[in-house]
PDB file of C-alpha atoms in Angstrom:
ATOM      1  CA  MET H 247     -79.351  35.988 105.194  1.00 67.00           C
ATOM      2  CA  ARG H 248     -78.586  32.298 105.699  1.00 88.00           C
ATOM      3  CA  TYR H 249     -80.759  31.903 108.824  1.00 93.00           C
ATOM      4  CA  GLU H 250     -83.806  33.814 109.938  1.00 95.00           C
ATOM      5  CA  VAL H 251     -83.969  32.331 113.448  1.00 96.00           C
ATOM      6  CA  ILE H 252     -81.321  30.895 115.772  1.00 96.00           C
ATOM      7  CA  VAL H 253     -82.583  28.584 118.538  1.00 96.00           C
ATOM      8  CA  VAL H 254     -80.147  28.093 121.415  1.00 96.00           C
ATOM      9  CA  GLY H 255     -80.591  24.781 123.232  1.00 95.00           C
ATOM     10  CA  ALA H 256     -81.455  21.493 121.526  1.00 95.00           C
ATOM     11  CA  GLY H 257     -83.555  19.916 124.253  1.00 95.00           C
ATOM     12  CA  MET H 258     -87.207  18.997 123.834  1.00 95.00           C
ATOM     13  CA  VAL H 259     -88.360  22.623 123.903  1.00 95.00           C
ATOM     14  CA  GLY H 260     -85.701  24.056 121.627  1.00 96.00           C
ATOM     15  CA  THR H 261     -85.959  21.202 119.141  1.00 95.00           C
ATOM     16  CA  SER H 262     -89.760  21.476 119.046  1.00 95.00           C
ATOM     17  CA  ILE H 263     -89.538  25.213 118.414  1.00 95.00           C
ATOM     18  CA  ALA H 264     -87.027  24.695 115.610  1.00 94.00           C
ATOM     19  CA  TRP H 265     -89.138  21.887 114.117  1.00 94.00           C
ATOM     20  CA  HIS H 266     -92.309  23.968 113.968  1.00 93.00           C
ATOM     21  CA  LEU H 267     -90.493  27.012 112.611  1.00 94.00           C
ATOM     22  CA  GLN H 268     -88.946  24.947 109.853  1.00 91.00           C
ATOM     23  CA  GLU H 269     -92.337  23.474 109.038  1.00 92.00           C
ATOM     24  CA  LYS H 270     -93.419  27.056 108.384  1.00 93.00           C
ATOM     25  CA  LYS H 271     -90.516  27.420 105.913  1.00 93.00           C
ATOM     26  CA  THR H 272     -88.403  29.470 108.309  1.00 95.00           C
ATOM     27  CA  LYS H 273     -84.616  29.114 107.970  1.00 94.00           C
ATOM     28  CA  VAL H 274     -83.517  27.851 111.380  1.00 94.00           C
ATOM     29  CA  LEU H 275     -80.188  27.194 113.063  1.00 94.00           C
ATOM     30  CA  LEU H 276     -80.408  24.957 116.162  1.00 94.00           C
ATOM     31  CA  ILE H 277     -77.361  25.317 118.431  1.00 94.00           C
ATOM     32  CA  ASP H 278     -76.196  23.279 121.430  1.00 94.00           C
ATOM     33  CA  ARG H 279     -72.862  22.305 122.937  1.00 93.00           C
ATOM     34  CA  LYS H 280     -73.946  18.650 122.808  1.00 92.00           C
ATOM     35  CA  SER H 281     -76.101  16.589 120.475  1.00 90.00           C
ATOM     36  CA  PRO H 282     -79.892  17.102 120.728  1.00 92.00           C
ATOM     37  CA  GLY H 283     -81.585  15.602 123.770  1.00 92.00           C
ATOM     38  CA  SER H 284     -78.306  14.832 125.562  1.00 91.00           C
ATOM     39  CA  GLU H 285     -78.812  16.895 128.712  1.00 91.00           C
ATOM     40  CA  THR H 286     -82.039  17.599 130.648  1.00 88.00           C
ATOM     41  CA  SER H 287     -84.278  15.942 128.049  1.00 90.00           C
ATOM     42  CA  TYR H 288     -82.197  12.772 128.307  1.00 89.00           C
ATOM     43  CA  GLY H 289     -83.047  12.226 131.964  1.00 84.00           C
ATOM     44  CA  ASN H 290     -86.563  13.578 132.332  1.00 88.00           C
ATOM     45  CA  ALA H 291     -89.654  11.569 133.296  1.00 90.00           C
ATOM     46  CA  GLY H 292     -90.697  10.986 129.703  1.00 94.00           C
ATOM     47  CA  LEU H 293     -94.272  12.205 130.138  1.00 96.00           C
ATOM     48  CA  ILE H 294     -96.384  14.304 127.808  1.00 97.00           C
ATOM     49  CA  GLN H 295     -98.667  15.574 130.544  1.00 97.00           C
ATOM     50  CA  ARG H 296    -102.117  16.488 129.304  1.00 97.00           C
ATOM     51  CA  GLU H 297    -103.207  16.697 132.950  1.00 97.00           C
ATOM     52  CA  ALA H 298    -100.567  19.311 133.841  1.00 96.00           C
ATOM     53  CA  ILE H 299    -102.996  22.233 133.658  1.00 96.00           C
ATOM     54  CA  HIS H 300    -102.014  23.646 137.045  1.00 93.00           C
ATOM     55  CA  ILE H 301     -98.838  25.621 137.606  1.00 92.00           C
ATOM     56  CA  HIS H 302     -96.562  25.419 140.644  1.00 91.00           C
ATOM     57  CA  PRO H 303     -96.565  28.755 142.494  1.00 94.00           C
ATOM     58  CA  PHE H 304     -93.790  29.914 144.782  1.00 93.00           C
ATOM     59  CA  PRO H 305     -94.529  29.001 148.444  1.00 90.00           C
ATOM     60  CA  ARG H 306     -95.967  32.093 150.107  1.00 89.00           C
ATOM     61  CA  GLN H 307     -97.141  30.817 153.486  1.00 88.00           C
ATOM     62  CA  LEU H 308     -94.630  30.763 156.346  1.00 90.00           C
ATOM     63  CA  PHE H 309     -95.223  27.086 157.131  1.00 89.00           C
ATOM     64  CA  GLU H 310     -94.611  26.199 153.462  1.00 88.00           C
ATOM     65  CA  LEU H 311     -91.323  28.110 153.450  1.00 88.00           C
ATOM     66  CA  LEU H 312     -90.212  26.493 156.701  1.00 89.00           C
ATOM     67  CA  LYS H 313     -90.755  23.032 155.182  1.00 88.00           C
ATOM     68  CA  ILE H 314     -88.255  23.680 152.382  1.00 89.00           C
ATOM     69  CA  VAL H 315     -85.575  25.485 154.431  1.00 89.00           C
ATOM     70  CA  PRO H 316     -83.865  22.203 155.551  1.00 91.00           C
ATOM     71  CA  ASN H 317     -83.365  21.390 151.836  1.00 91.00           C
ATOM     72  CA  ASN H 318     -84.415  17.760 152.210  1.00 89.00           C
ATOM     73  CA  ASN H 319     -87.748  18.000 150.400  1.00 83.00           C
ATOM     74  CA  THR H 320     -87.892  15.843 147.263  1.00 80.00           C
ATOM     75  CA  SER H 321     -90.077  18.382 145.420  1.00 80.00           C
ATOM     76  CA  ILE H 322     -87.687  21.320 145.891  1.00 86.00           C
ATOM     77  CA  ARG H 323     -83.897  21.238 146.068  1.00 87.00           C
ATOM     78  CA  TYR H 324     -81.642  24.309 146.009  1.00 91.00           C
ATOM     79  CA  ARG H 325     -78.084  25.586 146.428  1.00 92.00           C
ATOM     80  CA  TRP H 326     -77.447  28.698 148.515  1.00 91.00           C
ATOM     81  CA  PRO H 327     -75.134  30.353 145.943  1.00 94.00           C
ATOM     82  CA  ALA H 328     -77.833  29.848 143.312  1.00 94.00           C
ATOM     83  CA  LEU H 329     -80.436  31.525 145.520  1.00 92.00           C
ATOM     84  CA  LEU H 330     -78.268  34.611 145.682  1.00 93.00           C
ATOM     85  CA  HIS H 331     -77.445  34.538 141.999  1.00 96.00           C
ATOM     86  CA  TYR H 332     -81.099  34.242 140.933  1.00 96.00           C
ATOM     87  CA  ARG H 333     -82.586  36.393 143.692  1.00 95.00           C
ATOM     88  CA  GLN H 334     -84.196  38.823 141.249  1.00 97.00           C
ATOM     89  CA  ALA H 335     -85.871  36.052 139.274  1.00 96.00           C
ATOM     90  CA  LEU H 336     -86.982  34.343 142.489  1.00 95.00           C
ATOM     91  CA  LEU H 337     -88.491  37.603 143.731  1.00 96.00           C
ATOM     92  CA  GLN H 338     -90.494  37.915 140.497  1.00 96.00           C
ATOM     93  CA  TYR H 339     -91.568  34.283 140.846  1.00 96.00           C
ATOM     94  CA  TRP H 340     -92.831  35.055 144.351  1.00 95.00           C
ATOM     95  CA  GLN H 341     -94.617  38.219 143.195  1.00 95.00           C
ATOM     96  CA  PHE H 342     -96.433  36.414 140.365  1.00 95.00           C
ATOM     97  CA  SER H 343     -97.527  33.632 142.728  1.00 95.00           C
ATOM     98  CA  SER H 344    -100.244  35.674 144.411  1.00 93.00           C
ATOM     99  CA  GLN H 345    -103.669  34.041 144.249  1.00 90.00           C
ATOM    100  CA  HIS H 346    -105.288  36.463 141.802  1.00 91.00           C
ATOM    101  CA  LEU H 347    -102.344  36.266 139.386  1.00 95.00           C
ATOM    102  CA  ILE H 348    -102.175  32.473 139.619  1.00 94.00           C
ATOM    103  CA  GLN H 349    -105.752  32.202 138.391  1.00 92.00           C
ATOM    104  CA  LYS H 350    -105.022  34.426 135.395  1.00 94.00           C
ATOM    105  CA  ILE H 351    -101.768  32.649 134.538  1.00 95.00           C
ATOM    106  CA  GLU H 352    -103.342  29.197 134.822  1.00 94.00           C
ATOM    107  CA  LYS H 353    -106.079  30.097 132.337  1.00 94.00           C
ATOM    108  CA  GLU H 354    -103.433  31.144 129.822  1.00 96.00           C
ATOM    109  CA  TRP H 355    -101.294  28.079 130.594  1.00 95.00           C
ATOM    110  CA  GLN H 356    -104.250  25.747 130.007  1.00 96.00           C
ATOM    111  CA  THR H 357    -104.701  27.076 126.467  1.00 95.00           C
ATOM    112  CA  LEU H 358    -101.203  25.737 125.727  1.00 94.00           C
ATOM    113  CA  ILE H 359    -101.479  22.402 127.531  1.00 96.00           C
ATOM    114  CA  GLU H 360    -104.702  21.443 125.750  1.00 96.00           C
ATOM    115  CA  HIS H 361    -102.684  21.139 122.518  1.00 96.00           C
ATOM    116  CA  CYS H 362     -99.720  19.218 123.947  1.00 95.00           C
ATOM    117  CA  THR H 363    -100.588  15.751 122.637  1.00 97.00           C
ATOM    118  CA  CYS H 364    -101.907  16.781 119.222  1.00 95.00           C
ATOM    119  CA  GLU H 365     -98.869  18.998 118.584  1.00 94.00           C
ATOM    120  CA  HIS H 366     -96.489  16.251 119.709  1.00 96.00           C
ATOM    121  CA  GLN H 367     -98.351  13.839 117.435  1.00 97.00           C
ATOM    122  CA  LYS H 368     -97.482  15.931 114.377  1.00 95.00           C
ATOM    123  CA  MET H 369     -93.775  15.588 115.155  1.00 95.00           C
ATOM    124  CA  ILE H 370     -94.028  11.933 116.187  1.00 96.00           C
ATOM    125  CA  THR H 371     -95.754  11.024 112.931  1.00 95.00           C
ATOM    126  CA  ALA H 372     -93.315  12.995 110.810  1.00 92.00           C
ATOM    127  CA  ALA H 373     -90.287  11.422 112.513  1.00 93.00           C
ATOM    128  CA  ASN H 374     -91.868   7.930 112.430  1.00 92.00           C
ATOM    129  CA  VAL H 375     -91.220   7.215 116.114  1.00 94.00           C
ATOM    130  CA  GLU H 376     -94.535   5.694 117.202  1.00 96.00           C
ATOM    131  CA  ASN H 377     -92.534   2.882 118.798  1.00 96.00           C
ATOM    132  CA  LEU H 378     -91.321   5.321 121.485  1.00 96.00           C
ATOM    133  CA  ILE H 379     -94.830   6.365 122.579  1.00 97.00           C
ATOM    134  CA  ARG H 380     -97.309   4.691 124.928  1.00 97.00           C
ATOM    135  CA  ARG H 381    -100.795   6.101 125.353  1.00 97.00           C
ATOM    136  CA  ASP H 382    -101.993   4.339 128.491  1.00 95.00           C
ATOM    137  CA  GLY H 383    -101.439   7.301 130.815  1.00 97.00           C
ATOM    138  CA  TRP H 384     -99.615   7.282 134.132  1.00 97.00           C
ATOM    139  CA  ILE H 385    -100.559   6.628 137.749  1.00 97.00           C
ATOM    140  CA  GLU H 386    -100.183   9.112 140.590  1.00 97.00           C
ATOM    141  CA  ILE H 387    -100.238   7.316 143.960  1.00 97.00           C
ATOM    142  CA  HIS H 388    -100.958   8.784 147.394  1.00 97.00           C
ATOM    143  CA  ARG H 389     -99.981   7.631 150.872  1.00 96.00           C
ATOM    144  CA  THR H 390    -102.232   9.838 153.020  1.00 96.00           C
ATOM    145  CA  GLU H 391    -106.005  10.184 152.942  1.00 97.00           C
ATOM    146  CA  THR H 392    -105.796  13.972 153.193  1.00 97.00           C
ATOM    147  CA  LYS H 393    -103.613  14.403 150.114  1.00 95.00           C
ATOM    148  CA  PHE H 394    -105.528  11.738 148.208  1.00 97.00           C
ATOM    149  CA  LYS H 395    -108.884  13.457 148.806  1.00 97.00           C
ATOM    150  CA  ALA H 396    -107.414  16.819 147.807  1.00 96.00           C
ATOM    151  CA  ALA H 397    -105.972  15.311 144.619  1.00 96.00           C
ATOM    152  CA  VAL H 398    -109.318  13.697 143.776  1.00 97.00           C
ATOM    153  CA  GLU H 399    -111.068  17.076 144.038  1.00 96.00           C
ATOM    154  CA  VAL H 400    -108.497  18.621 141.703  1.00 94.00           C
ATOM    155  CA  ALA H 401    -108.899  15.732 139.276  1.00 96.00           C
ATOM    156  CA  LYS H 402    -112.689  16.100 139.203  1.00 96.00           C
ATOM    157  CA  LYS H 403    -112.407  19.812 138.376  1.00 93.00           C
ATOM    158  CA  SER H 404    -109.893  18.989 135.629  1.00 95.00           C
ATOM    159  CA  CYS H 405    -112.600  17.195 133.658  1.00 94.00           C
ATOM    160  CA  ASP H 406    -113.888  20.585 132.553  1.00 92.00           C
ATOM    161  CA  GLN H 407    -110.522  21.174 130.878  1.00 93.00           C
ATOM    162  CA  GLY H 408    -110.612  17.942 128.859  1.00 94.00           C
ATOM    163  CA  VAL H 409    -108.450  15.918 131.249  1.00 97.00           C
ATOM    164  CA  ASN H 410    -109.538  12.281 131.540  1.00 97.00           C
ATOM    165  CA  HIS H 411    -108.835  10.302 134.683  1.00 98.00           C
ATOM    166  CA  GLN H 412    -109.902   7.345 136.796  1.00 97.00           C
ATOM    167  CA  ILE H 413    -109.909   7.292 140.593  1.00 98.00           C
ATOM    168  CA  LEU H 414    -108.410   4.022 141.889  1.00 98.00           C
ATOM    169  CA  SER H 415    -108.943   2.505 145.296  1.00 97.00           C
ATOM    170  CA  LEU H 416    -106.077   0.481 146.729  1.00 97.00           C
ATOM    171  CA  LYS H 417    -107.821  -2.726 145.647  1.00 96.00           C
ATOM    172  CA  GLU H 418    -108.297  -1.426 142.086  1.00 97.00           C
ATOM    173  CA  LEU H 419    -104.690  -0.261 141.967  1.00 97.00           C
ATOM    174  CA  GLN H 420    -103.423  -3.686 143.034  1.00 97.00           C
ATOM    175  CA  LYS H 421    -105.544  -5.315 140.361  1.00 96.00           C
ATOM    176  CA  LEU H 422    -104.206  -2.965 137.695  1.00 95.00           C
ATOM    177  CA  GLU H 423    -100.563  -3.417 138.768  1.00 95.00           C
ATOM    178  CA  PRO H 424    -100.437  -6.817 140.533  1.00 96.00           C
ATOM    179  CA  HIS H 425     -96.643  -7.023 140.629  1.00 96.00           C
ATOM    180  CA  CYS H 426     -96.061  -3.776 142.544  1.00 95.00           C
ATOM    181  CA  ASN H 427     -95.705  -3.295 146.292  1.00 96.00           C
ATOM    182  CA  PHE H 428     -98.256  -0.710 147.427  1.00 96.00           C
ATOM    183  CA  LYS H 429     -97.575  -0.877 151.150  1.00 95.00           C
ATOM    184  CA  GLY H 430     -98.710   2.383 152.752  1.00 96.00           C
ATOM    185  CA  VAL H 431    -100.628   3.531 149.670  1.00 97.00           C
ATOM    186  CA  VAL H 432    -104.270   4.604 150.158  1.00 97.00           C
ATOM    187  CA  GLY H 433    -105.290   5.233 146.555  1.00 97.00           C
ATOM    188  CA  ALA H 434    -104.287   6.594 143.179  1.00 98.00           C
ATOM    189  CA  ILE H 435    -105.323   8.636 140.170  1.00 98.00           C
ATOM    190  CA  HIS H 436    -104.839   7.186 136.703  1.00 98.00           C
ATOM    191  CA  TRP H 437    -104.366  10.085 134.270  1.00 98.00           C
ATOM    192  CA  LEU H 438    -105.696   8.556 131.081  1.00 98.00           C
ATOM    193  CA  ASN H 439    -104.927  10.955 128.250  1.00 96.00           C
ATOM    194  CA  SER H 440    -101.312  11.687 129.100  1.00 97.00           C
ATOM    195  CA  TRP H 441     -98.617   9.884 127.118  1.00 98.00           C
ATOM    196  CA  GLN H 442     -95.364   8.153 128.027  1.00 97.00           C
ATOM    197  CA  VAL H 443     -92.113   8.360 126.068  1.00 97.00           C
ATOM    198  CA  SER H 444     -89.906   5.307 126.587  1.00 95.00           C
ATOM    199  CA  ASN H 445     -86.724   7.168 125.577  1.00 94.00           C
ATOM    200  CA  PRO H 446     -87.027  10.990 125.709  1.00 94.00           C
ATOM    201  CA  GLY H 447     -83.454  11.557 124.555  1.00 92.00           C
ATOM    202  CA  ALA H 448     -83.977   9.371 121.499  1.00 93.00           C
ATOM    203  CA  LEU H 449     -87.222  11.163 120.672  1.00 94.00           C
ATOM    204  CA  VAL H 450     -85.450  14.534 120.614  1.00 95.00           C
ATOM    205  CA  LYS H 451     -82.645  13.139 118.432  1.00 93.00           C
ATOM    206  CA  PHE H 452     -85.137  11.744 115.924  1.00 93.00           C
ATOM    207  CA  LEU H 453     -87.004  15.048 115.810  1.00 93.00           C
ATOM    208  CA  ALA H 454     -83.801  17.016 115.303  1.00 91.00           C
ATOM    209  CA  GLY H 455     -82.644  14.677 112.558  1.00 85.00           C
ATOM    210  CA  PHE H 456     -85.892  14.663 110.633  1.00 50.00           C
ATOM    211  CA  LYS H 457     -85.058  17.912 108.827  1.00 45.00           C
ATOM    212  CA  PRO H 458     -81.607  18.841 107.494  1.00 39.00           C
ATOM    213  CA  TRP H 459     -80.949  21.735 109.843  1.00 41.00           C
ATOM    214  CA  SER H 460     -77.498  22.428 111.260  1.00 41.00           C
ATOM    215  CA  ILE H 461     -76.525  21.306 114.730  1.00 40.00           C
ATOM    216  CA  GLY H 462     -73.866  23.619 116.180  1.00 40.00           C
TER     217      GLY H 462
END
């Protein structure tokens, strides 16, 4: 057999899977209709989020559902035909978003996220792309006291999971980023041990090109 594993989709996830499999001497074929990193990975935020230890459950409260019905919420956008097409998957998403299941799923999810930077580092070092990585974290800003206080409580609890952060008052934020306009901002959280990728698409291409696998 020429290949033992075929990975469909050469974005960040697919390329990472293929990379690690090949490191374990597995014969891998990575397939995509375009070159690696040319679609979703090309336009993503470029963050390796060590702080992303919480999942995003399906809205279950009526007031939460009513907020997204107008389809003008920046956090959730949808198309009606897609809702019908994926209704079964959406129903499962809703079912697994109950409080007791969320707690179980998050514990399992956190065991993956805790390795995100060290596992990325293996690939970054091998592909010699340190120039694409910044390790000064990212800043999450808030415009209402209520949401800011809630976010601070979440951040404090995250310390137990190895997530480093710094709470910033508006004055501290302005000092850290003096050239930004923070009108309406009440405070921020600086997530310290998350990384930034200056060019996510380029990172994927370098990772895919590091080993001589086939690109379909």
